[in-house]
Tab-separated table of C-alpha atoms in Angstrom:
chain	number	residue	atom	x	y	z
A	1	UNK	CA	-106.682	31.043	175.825
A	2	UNK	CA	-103.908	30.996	173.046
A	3	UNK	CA	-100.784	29.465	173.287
A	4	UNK	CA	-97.450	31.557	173.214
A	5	UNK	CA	-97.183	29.853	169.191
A	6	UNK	CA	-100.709	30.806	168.257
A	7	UNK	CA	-99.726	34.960	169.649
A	8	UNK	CA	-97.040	34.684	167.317
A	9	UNK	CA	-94.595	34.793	170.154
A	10	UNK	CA	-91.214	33.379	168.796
A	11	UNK	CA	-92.221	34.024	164.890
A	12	UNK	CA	-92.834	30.962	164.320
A	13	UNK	CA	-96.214	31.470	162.726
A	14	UNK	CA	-96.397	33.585	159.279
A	15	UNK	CA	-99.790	34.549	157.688
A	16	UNK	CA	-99.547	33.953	153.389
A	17	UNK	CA	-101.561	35.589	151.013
A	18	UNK	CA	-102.976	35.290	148.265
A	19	UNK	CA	-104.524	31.656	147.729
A	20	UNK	CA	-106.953	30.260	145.607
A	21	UNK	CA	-110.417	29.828	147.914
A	22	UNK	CA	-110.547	26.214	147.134
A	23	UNK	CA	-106.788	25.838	148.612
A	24	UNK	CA	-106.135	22.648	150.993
A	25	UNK	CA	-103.382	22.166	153.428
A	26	UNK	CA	-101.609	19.759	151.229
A	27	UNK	CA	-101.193	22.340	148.388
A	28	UNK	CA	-100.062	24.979	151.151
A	29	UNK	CA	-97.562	22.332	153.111
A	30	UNK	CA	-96.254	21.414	149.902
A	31	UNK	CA	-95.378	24.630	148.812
A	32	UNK	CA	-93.646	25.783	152.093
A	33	UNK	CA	-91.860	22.528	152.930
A	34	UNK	CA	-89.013	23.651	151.621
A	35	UNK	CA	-87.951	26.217	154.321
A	36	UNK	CA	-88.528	23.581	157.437
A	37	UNK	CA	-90.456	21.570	158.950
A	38	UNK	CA	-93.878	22.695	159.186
A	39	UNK	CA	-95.745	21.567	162.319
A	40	UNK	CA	-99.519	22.862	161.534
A	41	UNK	CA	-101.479	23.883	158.272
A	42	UNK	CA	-104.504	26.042	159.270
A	43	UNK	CA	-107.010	27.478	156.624
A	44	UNK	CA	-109.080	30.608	157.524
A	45	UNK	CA	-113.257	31.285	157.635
A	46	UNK	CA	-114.714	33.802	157.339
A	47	UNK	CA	-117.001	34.597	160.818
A	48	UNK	CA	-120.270	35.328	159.467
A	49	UNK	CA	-120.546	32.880	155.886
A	50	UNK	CA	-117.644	30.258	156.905
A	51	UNK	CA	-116.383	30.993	153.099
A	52	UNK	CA	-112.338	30.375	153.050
A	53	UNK	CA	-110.587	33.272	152.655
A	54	UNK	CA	-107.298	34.071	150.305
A	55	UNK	CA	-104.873	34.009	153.828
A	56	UNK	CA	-103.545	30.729	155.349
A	57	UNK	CA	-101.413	30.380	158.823
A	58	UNK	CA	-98.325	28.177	158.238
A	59	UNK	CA	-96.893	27.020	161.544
A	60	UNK	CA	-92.957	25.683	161.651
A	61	UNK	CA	-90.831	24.091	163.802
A	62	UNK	CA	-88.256	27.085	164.463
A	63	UNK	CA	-88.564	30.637	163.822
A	64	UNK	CA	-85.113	31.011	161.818
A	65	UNK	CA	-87.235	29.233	159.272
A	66	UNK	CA	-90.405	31.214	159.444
A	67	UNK	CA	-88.006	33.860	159.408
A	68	UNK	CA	-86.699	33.017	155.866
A	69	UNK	CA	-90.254	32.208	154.738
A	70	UNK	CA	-91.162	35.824	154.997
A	71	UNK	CA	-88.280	37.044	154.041
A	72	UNK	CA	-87.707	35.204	150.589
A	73	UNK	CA	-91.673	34.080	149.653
A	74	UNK	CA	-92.785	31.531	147.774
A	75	UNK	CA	-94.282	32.344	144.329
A	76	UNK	CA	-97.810	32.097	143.797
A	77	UNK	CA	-99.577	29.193	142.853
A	78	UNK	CA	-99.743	28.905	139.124
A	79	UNK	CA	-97.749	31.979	139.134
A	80	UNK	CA	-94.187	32.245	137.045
A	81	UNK	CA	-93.320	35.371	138.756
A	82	UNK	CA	-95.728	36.682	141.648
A	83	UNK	CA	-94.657	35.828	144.842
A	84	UNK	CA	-96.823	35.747	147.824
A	85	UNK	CA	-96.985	38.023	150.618
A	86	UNK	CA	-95.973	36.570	153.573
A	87	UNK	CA	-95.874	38.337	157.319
A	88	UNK	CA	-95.771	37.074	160.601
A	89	UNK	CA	-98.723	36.824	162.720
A	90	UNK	CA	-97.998	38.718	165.096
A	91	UNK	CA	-97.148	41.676	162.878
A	92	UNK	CA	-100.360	40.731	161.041
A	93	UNK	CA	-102.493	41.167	164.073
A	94	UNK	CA	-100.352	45.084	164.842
A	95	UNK	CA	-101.647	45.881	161.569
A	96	UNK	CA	-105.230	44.192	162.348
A	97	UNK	CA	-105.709	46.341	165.373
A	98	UNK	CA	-103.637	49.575	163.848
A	99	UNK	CA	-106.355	49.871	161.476
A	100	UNK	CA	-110.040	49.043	163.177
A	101	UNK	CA	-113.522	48.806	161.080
A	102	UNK	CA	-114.243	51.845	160.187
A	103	UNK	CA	-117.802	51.741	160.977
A	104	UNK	CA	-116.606	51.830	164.731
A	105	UNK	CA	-114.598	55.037	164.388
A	106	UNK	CA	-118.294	56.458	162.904
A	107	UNK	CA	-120.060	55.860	166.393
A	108	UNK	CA	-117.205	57.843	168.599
A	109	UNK	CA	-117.094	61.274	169.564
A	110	UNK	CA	-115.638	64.421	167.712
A	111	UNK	CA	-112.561	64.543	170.723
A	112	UNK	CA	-112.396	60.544	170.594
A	113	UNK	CA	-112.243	60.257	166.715
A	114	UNK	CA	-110.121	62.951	166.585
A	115	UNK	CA	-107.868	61.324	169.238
A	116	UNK	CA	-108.527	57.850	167.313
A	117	UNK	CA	-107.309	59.803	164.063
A	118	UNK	CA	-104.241	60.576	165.655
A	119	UNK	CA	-103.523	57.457	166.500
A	120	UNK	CA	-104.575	55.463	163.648
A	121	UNK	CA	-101.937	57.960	162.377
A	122	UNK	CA	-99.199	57.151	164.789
A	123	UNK	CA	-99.566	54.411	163.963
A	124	UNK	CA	-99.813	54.129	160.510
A	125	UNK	CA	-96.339	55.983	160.666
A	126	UNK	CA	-94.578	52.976	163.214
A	127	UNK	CA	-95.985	50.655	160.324
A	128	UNK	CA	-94.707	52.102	157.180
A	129	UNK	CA	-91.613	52.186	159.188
A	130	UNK	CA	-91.927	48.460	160.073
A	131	UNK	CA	-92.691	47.663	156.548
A	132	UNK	CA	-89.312	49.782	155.467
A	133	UNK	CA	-87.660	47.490	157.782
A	134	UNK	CA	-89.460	44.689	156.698
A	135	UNK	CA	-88.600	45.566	153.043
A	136	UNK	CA	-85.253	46.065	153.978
A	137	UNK	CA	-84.704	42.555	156.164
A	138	UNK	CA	-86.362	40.714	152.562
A	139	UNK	CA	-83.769	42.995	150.301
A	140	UNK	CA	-80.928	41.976	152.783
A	141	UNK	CA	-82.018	38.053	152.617
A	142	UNK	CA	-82.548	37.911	148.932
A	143	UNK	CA	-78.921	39.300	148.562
A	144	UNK	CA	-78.015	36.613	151.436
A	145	UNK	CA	-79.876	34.067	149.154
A	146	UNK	CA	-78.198	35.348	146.116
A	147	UNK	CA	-74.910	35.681	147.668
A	148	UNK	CA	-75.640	31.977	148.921
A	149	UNK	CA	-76.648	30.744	145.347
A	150	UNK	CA	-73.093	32.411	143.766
A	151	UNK	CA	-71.219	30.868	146.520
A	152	UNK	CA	-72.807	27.174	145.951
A	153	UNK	CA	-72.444	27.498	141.797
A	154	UNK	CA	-68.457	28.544	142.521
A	155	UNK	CA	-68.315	25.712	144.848
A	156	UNK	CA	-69.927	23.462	142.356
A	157	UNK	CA	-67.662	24.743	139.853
A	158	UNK	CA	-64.448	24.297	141.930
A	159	UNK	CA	-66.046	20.739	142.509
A	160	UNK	CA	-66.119	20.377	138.759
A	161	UNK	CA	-62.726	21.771	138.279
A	162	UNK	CA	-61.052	19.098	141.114
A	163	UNK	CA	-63.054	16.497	139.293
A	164	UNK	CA	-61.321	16.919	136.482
A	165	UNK	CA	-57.926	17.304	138.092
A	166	UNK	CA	-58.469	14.421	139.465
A	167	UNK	CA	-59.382	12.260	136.343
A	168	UNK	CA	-56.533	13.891	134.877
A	169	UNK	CA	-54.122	13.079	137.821
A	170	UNK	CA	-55.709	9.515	137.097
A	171	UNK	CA	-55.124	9.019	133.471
A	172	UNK	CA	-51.719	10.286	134.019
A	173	UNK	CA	-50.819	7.756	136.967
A	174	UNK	CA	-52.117	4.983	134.434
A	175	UNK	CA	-49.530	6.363	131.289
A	176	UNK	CA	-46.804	6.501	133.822
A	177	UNK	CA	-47.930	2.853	135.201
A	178	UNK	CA	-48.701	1.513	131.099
A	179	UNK	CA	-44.682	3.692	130.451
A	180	UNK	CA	-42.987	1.651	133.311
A	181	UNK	CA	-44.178	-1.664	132.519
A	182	UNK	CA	-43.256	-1.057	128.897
A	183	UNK	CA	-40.276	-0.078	129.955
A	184	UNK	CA	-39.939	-3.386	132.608
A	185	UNK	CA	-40.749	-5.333	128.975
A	186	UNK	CA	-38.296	-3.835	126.831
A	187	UNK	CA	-35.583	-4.324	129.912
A	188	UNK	CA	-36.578	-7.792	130.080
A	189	UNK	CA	-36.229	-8.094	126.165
A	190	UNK	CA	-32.985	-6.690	125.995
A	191	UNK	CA	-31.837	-8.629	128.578
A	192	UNK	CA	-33.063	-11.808	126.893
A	193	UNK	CA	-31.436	-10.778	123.719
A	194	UNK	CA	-28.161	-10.125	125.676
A	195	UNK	CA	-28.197	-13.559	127.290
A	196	UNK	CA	-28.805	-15.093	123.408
A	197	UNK	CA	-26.104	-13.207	121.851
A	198	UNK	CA	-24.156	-14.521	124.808
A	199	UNK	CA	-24.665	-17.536	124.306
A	200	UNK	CA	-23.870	-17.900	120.315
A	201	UNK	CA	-20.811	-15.634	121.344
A	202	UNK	CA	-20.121	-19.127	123.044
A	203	UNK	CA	-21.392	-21.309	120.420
A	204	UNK	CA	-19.043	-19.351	117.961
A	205	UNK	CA	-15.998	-19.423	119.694
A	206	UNK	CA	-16.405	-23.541	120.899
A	207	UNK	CA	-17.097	-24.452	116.815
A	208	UNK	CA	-14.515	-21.584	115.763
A	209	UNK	CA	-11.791	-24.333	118.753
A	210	UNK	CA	-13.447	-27.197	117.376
A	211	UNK	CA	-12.705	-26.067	113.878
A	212	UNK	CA	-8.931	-25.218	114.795
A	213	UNK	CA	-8.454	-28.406	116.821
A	214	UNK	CA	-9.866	-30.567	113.490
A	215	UNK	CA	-7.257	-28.880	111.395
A	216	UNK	CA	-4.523	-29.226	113.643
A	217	UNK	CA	-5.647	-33.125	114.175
A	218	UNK	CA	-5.829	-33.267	110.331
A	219	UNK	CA	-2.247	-31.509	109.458
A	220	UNK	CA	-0.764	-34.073	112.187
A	221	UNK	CA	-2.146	-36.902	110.751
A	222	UNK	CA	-1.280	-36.024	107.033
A	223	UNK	CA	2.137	-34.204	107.749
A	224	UNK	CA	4.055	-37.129	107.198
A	225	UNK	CA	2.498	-38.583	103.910
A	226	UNK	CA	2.596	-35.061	102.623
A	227	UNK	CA	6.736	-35.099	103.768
A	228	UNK	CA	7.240	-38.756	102.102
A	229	UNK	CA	5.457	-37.759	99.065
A	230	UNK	CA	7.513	-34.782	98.694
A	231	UNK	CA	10.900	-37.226	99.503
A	232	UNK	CA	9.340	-39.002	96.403
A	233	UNK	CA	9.172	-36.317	94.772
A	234	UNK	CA	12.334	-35.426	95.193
A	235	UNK	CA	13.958	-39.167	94.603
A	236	UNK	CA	11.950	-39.032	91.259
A	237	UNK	CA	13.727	-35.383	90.298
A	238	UNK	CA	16.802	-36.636	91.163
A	239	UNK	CA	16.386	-39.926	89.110
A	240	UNK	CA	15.385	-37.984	86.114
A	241	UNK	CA	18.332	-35.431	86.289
A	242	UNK	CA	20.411	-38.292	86.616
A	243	UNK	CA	18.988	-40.146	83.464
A	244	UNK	CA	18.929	-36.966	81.552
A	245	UNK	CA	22.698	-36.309	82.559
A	246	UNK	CA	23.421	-40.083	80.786
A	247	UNK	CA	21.295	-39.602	77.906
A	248	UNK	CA	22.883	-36.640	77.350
A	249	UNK	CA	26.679	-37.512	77.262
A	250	UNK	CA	25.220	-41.146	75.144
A	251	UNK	CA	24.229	-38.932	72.249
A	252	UNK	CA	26.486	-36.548	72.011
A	253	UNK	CA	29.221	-37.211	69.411
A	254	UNK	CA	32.984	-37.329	70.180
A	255	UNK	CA	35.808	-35.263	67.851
A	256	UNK	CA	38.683	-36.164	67.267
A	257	UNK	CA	41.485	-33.137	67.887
């Protein structure tokens, strides 16, 4: 007796097609790993020759992701293009027994055949309405999946874009930090140029006192040589006037009235 998995109950087994006929699991798990994790890889036989045929069952974990396998396929192997065709069992089996060997329908009646007609039509029309929904669910994931793709290359983009805001932000906190300690530098240069003018402001004005002080020491200690030599001076003036006046009235000849 089957298990509630192997009767497709839950979708969570999906029938691919085609494959190569010399196909192993590996090739097959490889290709669907990508929607989830796959719990069982079975090949199909055929009954009477035990050839493989072109279908495989893939078995996953949950159904959301068998789900997604049939409604966005995997492409073919060795195919650039081709995707496969992928259904779930269960709706694999509807079809099996919607449309029986027709070698059966050959050994019925005219009223059963006809009746068999009918339904084989009936149903025919429930499954080309199941495949219109089916067509529609894989047109409404691959615009999901498309819609998906945009939003992750805006994201990456915005990611890009605060990348660069942010390298930016950084380069301009490092100007501002290489500004203010250029700035801290020339502060501390100007104020060690301040304190050195400073300083031979003070240097200037103790020679420029020094200077006066010398000058005032030297005009003291000369004042009164330069006084006597003037008095000397003025001694020897008055001797010479004096001699002059004699020589004077010594020469000069005296009339007689």
């Amino acid at each position: 007796m089957q298990s509630r998995q192997e009767q497709g109950v839950g979708s969570t087994i999906v029938l691919a097609r085609p494959f190569p006929k010399d196909v192993d699991e590996q090739r097959v798990h490889a290709l669907f790993a990508a929607y989830g994790r796959i719990t069982k890889v079975r090949l199909r036989f055929q009954q009477s020759n035990l050839q493989q045929k072109d279908s495989v069952y893939i078995e996953f974990e949950n159904s959301a992701d068998a789900d997604t396998a049939v409604s966005n396929p995997p492409l073919q192997l060795g195919s650039t293009s081709g995707r496969l065709d992928c259904l779930h069992k269960r709706d694999y089996e509807q079809q099996q027994r919607s449309f029986p060997q027709s070698s059966s329908l050959g050994t019925s009646t005219g009223k059963r055949k006809q009746g068999s007609t009918d339904s084989v039509q009936d149903n025919a029309a429930n499954l080309g309405a199941d495949h219109e929904k089916s067509k529609k669910r894989r047109k409404l994931a691959a615009a999901q999946v498309k819609q998906m793709d945009e939003v992750q290359a805006a994201l990456k983009r915005e990611q890009a874009h605060t990348e660069t805001l942010k390298e930016a932000a950084k380069k301009a906190q490092q100007e501002a930090s290489n500004a203010k300690a250029s700035e801290k530098l020339a502060q501390s240069q100007l104020i060690s140029k301040n304190v050195e003018i400073t300083s031979l402001k003070g240097q200037l004005e103790a020679a420029v006192k020094r200077a006066r002080a010398n000058a005032e020491t030297v005009h003291a200690q000369y004042r009164p040589k330069v006084q006597n030599l003037e008095g000397q001076v003025q001694q020897l003036k008055d001797a010479l006037e004096t001699e002059l006046s004699r020589n004077r009235k010594r020469t000069l000849p005296k009339f007689e009235l």
